[in-house]
CSV table of C-alpha atoms in Angstrom, one decimal:
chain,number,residue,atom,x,y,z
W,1016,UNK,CA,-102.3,132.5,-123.6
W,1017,UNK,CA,-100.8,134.9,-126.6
W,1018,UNK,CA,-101.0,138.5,-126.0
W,1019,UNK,CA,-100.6,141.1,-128.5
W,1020,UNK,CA,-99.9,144.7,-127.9
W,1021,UNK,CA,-99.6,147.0,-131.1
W,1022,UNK,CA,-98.8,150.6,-131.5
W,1023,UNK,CA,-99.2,153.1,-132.6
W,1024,UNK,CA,-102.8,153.3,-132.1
W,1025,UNK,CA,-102.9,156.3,-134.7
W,1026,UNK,CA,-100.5,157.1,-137.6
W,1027,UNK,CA,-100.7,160.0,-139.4
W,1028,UNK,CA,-98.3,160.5,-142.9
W,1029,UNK,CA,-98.3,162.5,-145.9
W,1030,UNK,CA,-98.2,160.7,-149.2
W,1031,UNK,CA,-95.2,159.1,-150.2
W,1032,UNK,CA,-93.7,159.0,-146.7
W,1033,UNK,CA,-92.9,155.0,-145.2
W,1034,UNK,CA,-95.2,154.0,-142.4
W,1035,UNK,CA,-94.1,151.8,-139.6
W,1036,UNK,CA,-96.0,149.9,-137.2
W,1037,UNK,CA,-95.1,147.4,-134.4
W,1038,UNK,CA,-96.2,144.9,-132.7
W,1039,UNK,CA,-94.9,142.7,-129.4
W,1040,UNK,CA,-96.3,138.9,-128.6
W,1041,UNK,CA,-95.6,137.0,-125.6
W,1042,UNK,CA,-95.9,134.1,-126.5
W,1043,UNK,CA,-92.7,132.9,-127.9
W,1044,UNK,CA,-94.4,129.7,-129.3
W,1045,UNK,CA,-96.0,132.0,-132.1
W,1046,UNK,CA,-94.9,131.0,-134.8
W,1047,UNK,CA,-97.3,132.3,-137.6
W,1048,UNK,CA,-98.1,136.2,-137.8
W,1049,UNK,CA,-100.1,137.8,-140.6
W,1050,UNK,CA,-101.3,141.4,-141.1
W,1051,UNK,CA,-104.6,142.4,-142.0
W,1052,UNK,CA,-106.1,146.0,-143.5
W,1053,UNK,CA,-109.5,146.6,-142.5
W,1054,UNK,CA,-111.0,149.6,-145.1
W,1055,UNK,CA,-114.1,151.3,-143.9
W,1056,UNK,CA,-117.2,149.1,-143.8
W,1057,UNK,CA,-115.4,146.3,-144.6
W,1058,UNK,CA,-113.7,142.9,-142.9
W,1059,UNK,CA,-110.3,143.1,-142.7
W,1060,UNK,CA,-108.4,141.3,-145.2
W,1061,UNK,CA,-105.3,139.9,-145.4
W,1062,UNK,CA,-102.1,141.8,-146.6
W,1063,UNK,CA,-99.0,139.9,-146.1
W,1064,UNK,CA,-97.9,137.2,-143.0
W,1065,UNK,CA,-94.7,135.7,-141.8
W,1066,UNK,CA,-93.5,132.6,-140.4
W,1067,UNK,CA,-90.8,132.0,-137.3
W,1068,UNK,CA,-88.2,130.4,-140.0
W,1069,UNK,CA,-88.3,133.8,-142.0
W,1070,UNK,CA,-86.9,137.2,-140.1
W,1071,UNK,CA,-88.4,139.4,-143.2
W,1072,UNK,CA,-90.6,139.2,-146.5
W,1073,UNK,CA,-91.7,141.7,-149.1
W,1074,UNK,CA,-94.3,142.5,-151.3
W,1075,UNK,CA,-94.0,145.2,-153.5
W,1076,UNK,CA,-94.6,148.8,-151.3
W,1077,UNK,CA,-95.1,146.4,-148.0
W,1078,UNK,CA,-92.8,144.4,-146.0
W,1079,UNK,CA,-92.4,142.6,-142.7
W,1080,UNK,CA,-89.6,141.8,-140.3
W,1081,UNK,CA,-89.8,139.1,-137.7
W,1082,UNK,CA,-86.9,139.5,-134.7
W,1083,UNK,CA,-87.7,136.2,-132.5
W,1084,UNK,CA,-85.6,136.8,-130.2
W,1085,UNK,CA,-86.9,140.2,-129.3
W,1086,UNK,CA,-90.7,138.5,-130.0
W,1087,UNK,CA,-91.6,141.6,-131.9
W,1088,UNK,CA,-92.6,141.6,-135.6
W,1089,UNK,CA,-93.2,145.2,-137.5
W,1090,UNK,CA,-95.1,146.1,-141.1
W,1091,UNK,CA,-93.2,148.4,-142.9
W,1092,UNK,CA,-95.4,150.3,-145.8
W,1093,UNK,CA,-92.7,152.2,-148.3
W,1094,UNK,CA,-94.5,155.3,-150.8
W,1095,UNK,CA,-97.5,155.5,-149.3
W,1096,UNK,CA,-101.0,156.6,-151.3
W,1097,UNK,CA,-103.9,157.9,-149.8
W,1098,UNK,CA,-105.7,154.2,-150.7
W,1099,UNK,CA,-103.8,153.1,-148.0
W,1100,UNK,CA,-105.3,155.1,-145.1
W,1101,UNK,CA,-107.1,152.2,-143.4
W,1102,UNK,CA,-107.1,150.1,-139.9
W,1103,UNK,CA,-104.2,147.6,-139.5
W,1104,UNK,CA,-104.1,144.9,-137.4
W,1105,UNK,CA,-101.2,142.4,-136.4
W,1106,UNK,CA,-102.1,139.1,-134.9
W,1107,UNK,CA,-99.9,136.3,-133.8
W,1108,UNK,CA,-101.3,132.5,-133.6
W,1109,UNK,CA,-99.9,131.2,-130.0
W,1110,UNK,CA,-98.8,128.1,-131.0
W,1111,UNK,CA,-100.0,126.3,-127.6
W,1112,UNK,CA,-102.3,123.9,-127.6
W,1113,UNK,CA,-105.1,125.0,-130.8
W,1114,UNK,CA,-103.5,127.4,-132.3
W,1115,UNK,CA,-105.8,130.7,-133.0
W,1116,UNK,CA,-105.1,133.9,-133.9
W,1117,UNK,CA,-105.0,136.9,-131.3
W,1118,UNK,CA,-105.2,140.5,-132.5
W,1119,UNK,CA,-103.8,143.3,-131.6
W,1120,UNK,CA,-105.9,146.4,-131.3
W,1121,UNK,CA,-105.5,147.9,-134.4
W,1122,UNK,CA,-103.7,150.9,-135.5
W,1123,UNK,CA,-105.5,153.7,-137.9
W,1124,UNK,CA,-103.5,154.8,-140.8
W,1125,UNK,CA,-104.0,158.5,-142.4
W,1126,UNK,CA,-102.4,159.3,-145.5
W,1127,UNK,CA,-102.9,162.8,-146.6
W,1128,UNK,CA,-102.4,163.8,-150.2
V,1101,UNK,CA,-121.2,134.3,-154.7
V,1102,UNK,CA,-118.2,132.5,-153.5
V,1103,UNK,CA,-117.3,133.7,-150.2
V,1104,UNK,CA,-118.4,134.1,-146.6
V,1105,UNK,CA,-121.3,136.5,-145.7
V,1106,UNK,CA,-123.0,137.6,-142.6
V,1107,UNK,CA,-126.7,138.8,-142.5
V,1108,UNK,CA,-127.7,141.3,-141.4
V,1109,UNK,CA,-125.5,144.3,-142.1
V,1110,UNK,CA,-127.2,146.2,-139.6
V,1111,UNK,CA,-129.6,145.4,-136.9
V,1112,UNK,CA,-130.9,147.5,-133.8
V,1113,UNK,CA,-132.1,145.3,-131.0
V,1114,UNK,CA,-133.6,146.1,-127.1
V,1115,UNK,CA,-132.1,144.6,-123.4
V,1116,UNK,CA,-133.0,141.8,-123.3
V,1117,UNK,CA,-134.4,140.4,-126.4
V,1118,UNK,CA,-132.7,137.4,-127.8
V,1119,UNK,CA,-130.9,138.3,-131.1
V,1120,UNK,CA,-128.9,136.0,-133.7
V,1121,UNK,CA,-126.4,136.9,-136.3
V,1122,UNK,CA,-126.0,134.5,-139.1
V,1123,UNK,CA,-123.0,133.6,-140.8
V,1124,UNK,CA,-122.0,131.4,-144.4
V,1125,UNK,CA,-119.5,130.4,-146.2
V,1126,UNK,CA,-119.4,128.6,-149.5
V,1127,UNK,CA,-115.6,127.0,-149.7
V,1128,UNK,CA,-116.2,124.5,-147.0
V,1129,UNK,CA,-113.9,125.5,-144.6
V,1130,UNK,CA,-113.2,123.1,-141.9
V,1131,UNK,CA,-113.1,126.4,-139.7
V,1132,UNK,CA,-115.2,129.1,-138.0
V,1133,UNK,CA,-115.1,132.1,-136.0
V,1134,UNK,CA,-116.6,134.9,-134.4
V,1135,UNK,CA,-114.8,138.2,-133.5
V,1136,UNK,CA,-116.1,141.2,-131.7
V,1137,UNK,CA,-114.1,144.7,-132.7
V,1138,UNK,CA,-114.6,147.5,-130.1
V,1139,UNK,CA,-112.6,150.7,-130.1
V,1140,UNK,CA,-109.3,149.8,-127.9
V,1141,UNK,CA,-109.8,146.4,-128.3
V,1142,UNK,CA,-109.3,145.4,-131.5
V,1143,UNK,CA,-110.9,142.2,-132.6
V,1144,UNK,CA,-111.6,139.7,-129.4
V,1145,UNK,CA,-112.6,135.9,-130.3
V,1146,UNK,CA,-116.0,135.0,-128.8
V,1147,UNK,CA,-116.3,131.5,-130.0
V,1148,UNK,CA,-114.5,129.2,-132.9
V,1149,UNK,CA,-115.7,125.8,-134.0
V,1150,UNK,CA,-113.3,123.1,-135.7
V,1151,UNK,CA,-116.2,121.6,-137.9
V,1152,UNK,CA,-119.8,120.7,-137.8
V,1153,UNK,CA,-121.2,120.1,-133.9
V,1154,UNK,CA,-117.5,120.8,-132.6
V,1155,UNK,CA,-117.2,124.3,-130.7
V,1156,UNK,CA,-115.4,126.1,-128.1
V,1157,UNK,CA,-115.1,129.0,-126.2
V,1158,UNK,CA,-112.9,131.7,-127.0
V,1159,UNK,CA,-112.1,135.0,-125.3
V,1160,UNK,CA,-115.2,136.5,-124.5
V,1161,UNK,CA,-117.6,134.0,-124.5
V,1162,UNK,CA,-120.2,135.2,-121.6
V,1163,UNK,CA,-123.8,135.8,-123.5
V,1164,UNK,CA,-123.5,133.9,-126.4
V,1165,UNK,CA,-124.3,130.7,-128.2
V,1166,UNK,CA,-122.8,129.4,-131.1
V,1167,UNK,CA,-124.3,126.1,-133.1
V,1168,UNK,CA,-122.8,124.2,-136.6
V,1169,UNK,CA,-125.0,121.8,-137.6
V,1170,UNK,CA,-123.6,122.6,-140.9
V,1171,UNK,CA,-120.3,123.1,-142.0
V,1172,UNK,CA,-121.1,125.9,-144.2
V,1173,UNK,CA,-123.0,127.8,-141.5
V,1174,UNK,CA,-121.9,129.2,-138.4
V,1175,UNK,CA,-125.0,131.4,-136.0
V,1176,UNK,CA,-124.0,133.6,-133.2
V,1177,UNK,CA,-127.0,133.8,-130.5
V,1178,UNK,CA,-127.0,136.7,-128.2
V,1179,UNK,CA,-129.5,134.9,-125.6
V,1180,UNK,CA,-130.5,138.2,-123.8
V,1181,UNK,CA,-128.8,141.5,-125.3
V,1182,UNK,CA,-127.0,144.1,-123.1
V,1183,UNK,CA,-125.9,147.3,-124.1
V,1184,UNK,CA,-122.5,145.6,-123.5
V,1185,UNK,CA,-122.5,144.2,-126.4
V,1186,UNK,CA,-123.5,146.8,-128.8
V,1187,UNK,CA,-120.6,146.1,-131.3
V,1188,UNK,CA,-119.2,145.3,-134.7
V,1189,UNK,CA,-119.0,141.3,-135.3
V,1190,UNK,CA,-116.9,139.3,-137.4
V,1191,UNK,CA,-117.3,136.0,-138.5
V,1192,UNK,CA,-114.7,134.2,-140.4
V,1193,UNK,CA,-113.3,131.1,-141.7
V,1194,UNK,CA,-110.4,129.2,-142.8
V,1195,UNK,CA,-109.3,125.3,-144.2
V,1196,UNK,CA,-106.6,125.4,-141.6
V,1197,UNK,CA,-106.4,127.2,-137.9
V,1198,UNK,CA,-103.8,129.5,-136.8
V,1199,UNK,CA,-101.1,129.1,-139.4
V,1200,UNK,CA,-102.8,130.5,-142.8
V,1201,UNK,CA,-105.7,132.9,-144.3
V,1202,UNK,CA,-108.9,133.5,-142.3
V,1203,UNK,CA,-111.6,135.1,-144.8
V,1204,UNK,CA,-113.9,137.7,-143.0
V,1205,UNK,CA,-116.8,138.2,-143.7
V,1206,UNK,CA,-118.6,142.1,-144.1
V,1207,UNK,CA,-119.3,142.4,-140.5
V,1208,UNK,CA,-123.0,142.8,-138.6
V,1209,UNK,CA,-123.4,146.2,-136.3
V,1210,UNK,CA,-125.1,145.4,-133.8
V,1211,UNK,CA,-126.6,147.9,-131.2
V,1212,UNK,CA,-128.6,147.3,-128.2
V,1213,UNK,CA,-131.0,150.1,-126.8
């Protein structure tokens, strides 16, 4: 099955910086792979996603590239704000068989004013 | 409220004692989950079901029923609690698996003494 290994586990930025984080899947079926921000006390909610036939989309201060070939996908936050301090997780959806998401294990994002 | 909600928020439980989590949606969604988040493990699928009285097994399945009688409800039974599974749970839902939006719900913390 998928497997999905995500790093860092912390991240640490002052306001304004970019923050990067990455995640690796195995399966190279995958071929959906959304990002989710999980606030304190809350559920995570999605942020943005990507498909295989796309290698990078953009949503105002967030992106996310897609390389295939290297079966690693990374979310790219630009200007960050102290409202963005949160947990993110990456997921991929192992398309083998039914197809269901698989996390990664989150990484915690601290943005200091 | 439209959405998905678990009950209860919070619930404190003893080995051994038969627990169950509840979990509803309002938009009909063909499909439903449940997700355990542990620190260093991110979220971990327990069970899923495709609709009403069709469920399977996910990751960690071991010490835990799932029934959908309904399609808008979704229980998670812990038969006879552990300390193991003190832990945050998820439930969720989407119209389509693996390849768009799953909508979580607030999350149920669940210790066992």
């Amino acid at each position: 099955g998928e497997n999905v290994e995500q790093h860092p586990s912390t991240l640490s930025v002052q306001e304004g910086d970019s923050a990067v984080i990455k995640c690796t899947y195995s399966d190279s079926a995958s071929n959906y792979f959304p990002w989710y921000k999980q606030e304190l006390g809350k559920g995570p909610q999605l942020i943005i996603d990507i498909r295989s036939n796309v290698g990078e989309k953009k949503d105002q201060r967030i992106a996310v590239t897609l390389n295939k070939t290297a079966k690693h996908f990374s979310l790219h936050i630009t200007e960050t704000q102290p409202e963005d301090s949160a947990v993110y997780f990456c997921a991929a959806n192992g398309n083998t068989g039914f197809q269901k998401l698989v996390f990664g294990t989150g990484t915690r994002l601290l943005v200091s004013p | 409220d439209a959405g998905i909600t678990q009950s209860p928020r919070y619930k404190i439980t003893e080995t051994g004692r038969q627990v169950t989590l509840m979990c509803h949606q309002t938009w009909s969604h063909s499909y439903m989950f449940w997700y355990r988040q542990d620190l260093g493990h991110g979220l971990r699928l327990i069970y899923y079901s495709a609709a009403a009285d069709i469920t399977d097994k996910g990751e960690v399945p071991d010490g835990y029923v799932v029934s959908r009688s309904k399609t808008e409800n979704f229980p998670l039974t812990l038969e006879s609690a552990t300390r193991s599974q003190t832990s945050v749970y998820f439930c969720a839902s989407s119209e389509v698996t693996g390849n768009t939006e799953a909508f979580f719900g607030q999350g149920t913390r669940l210790t066992v003494v």
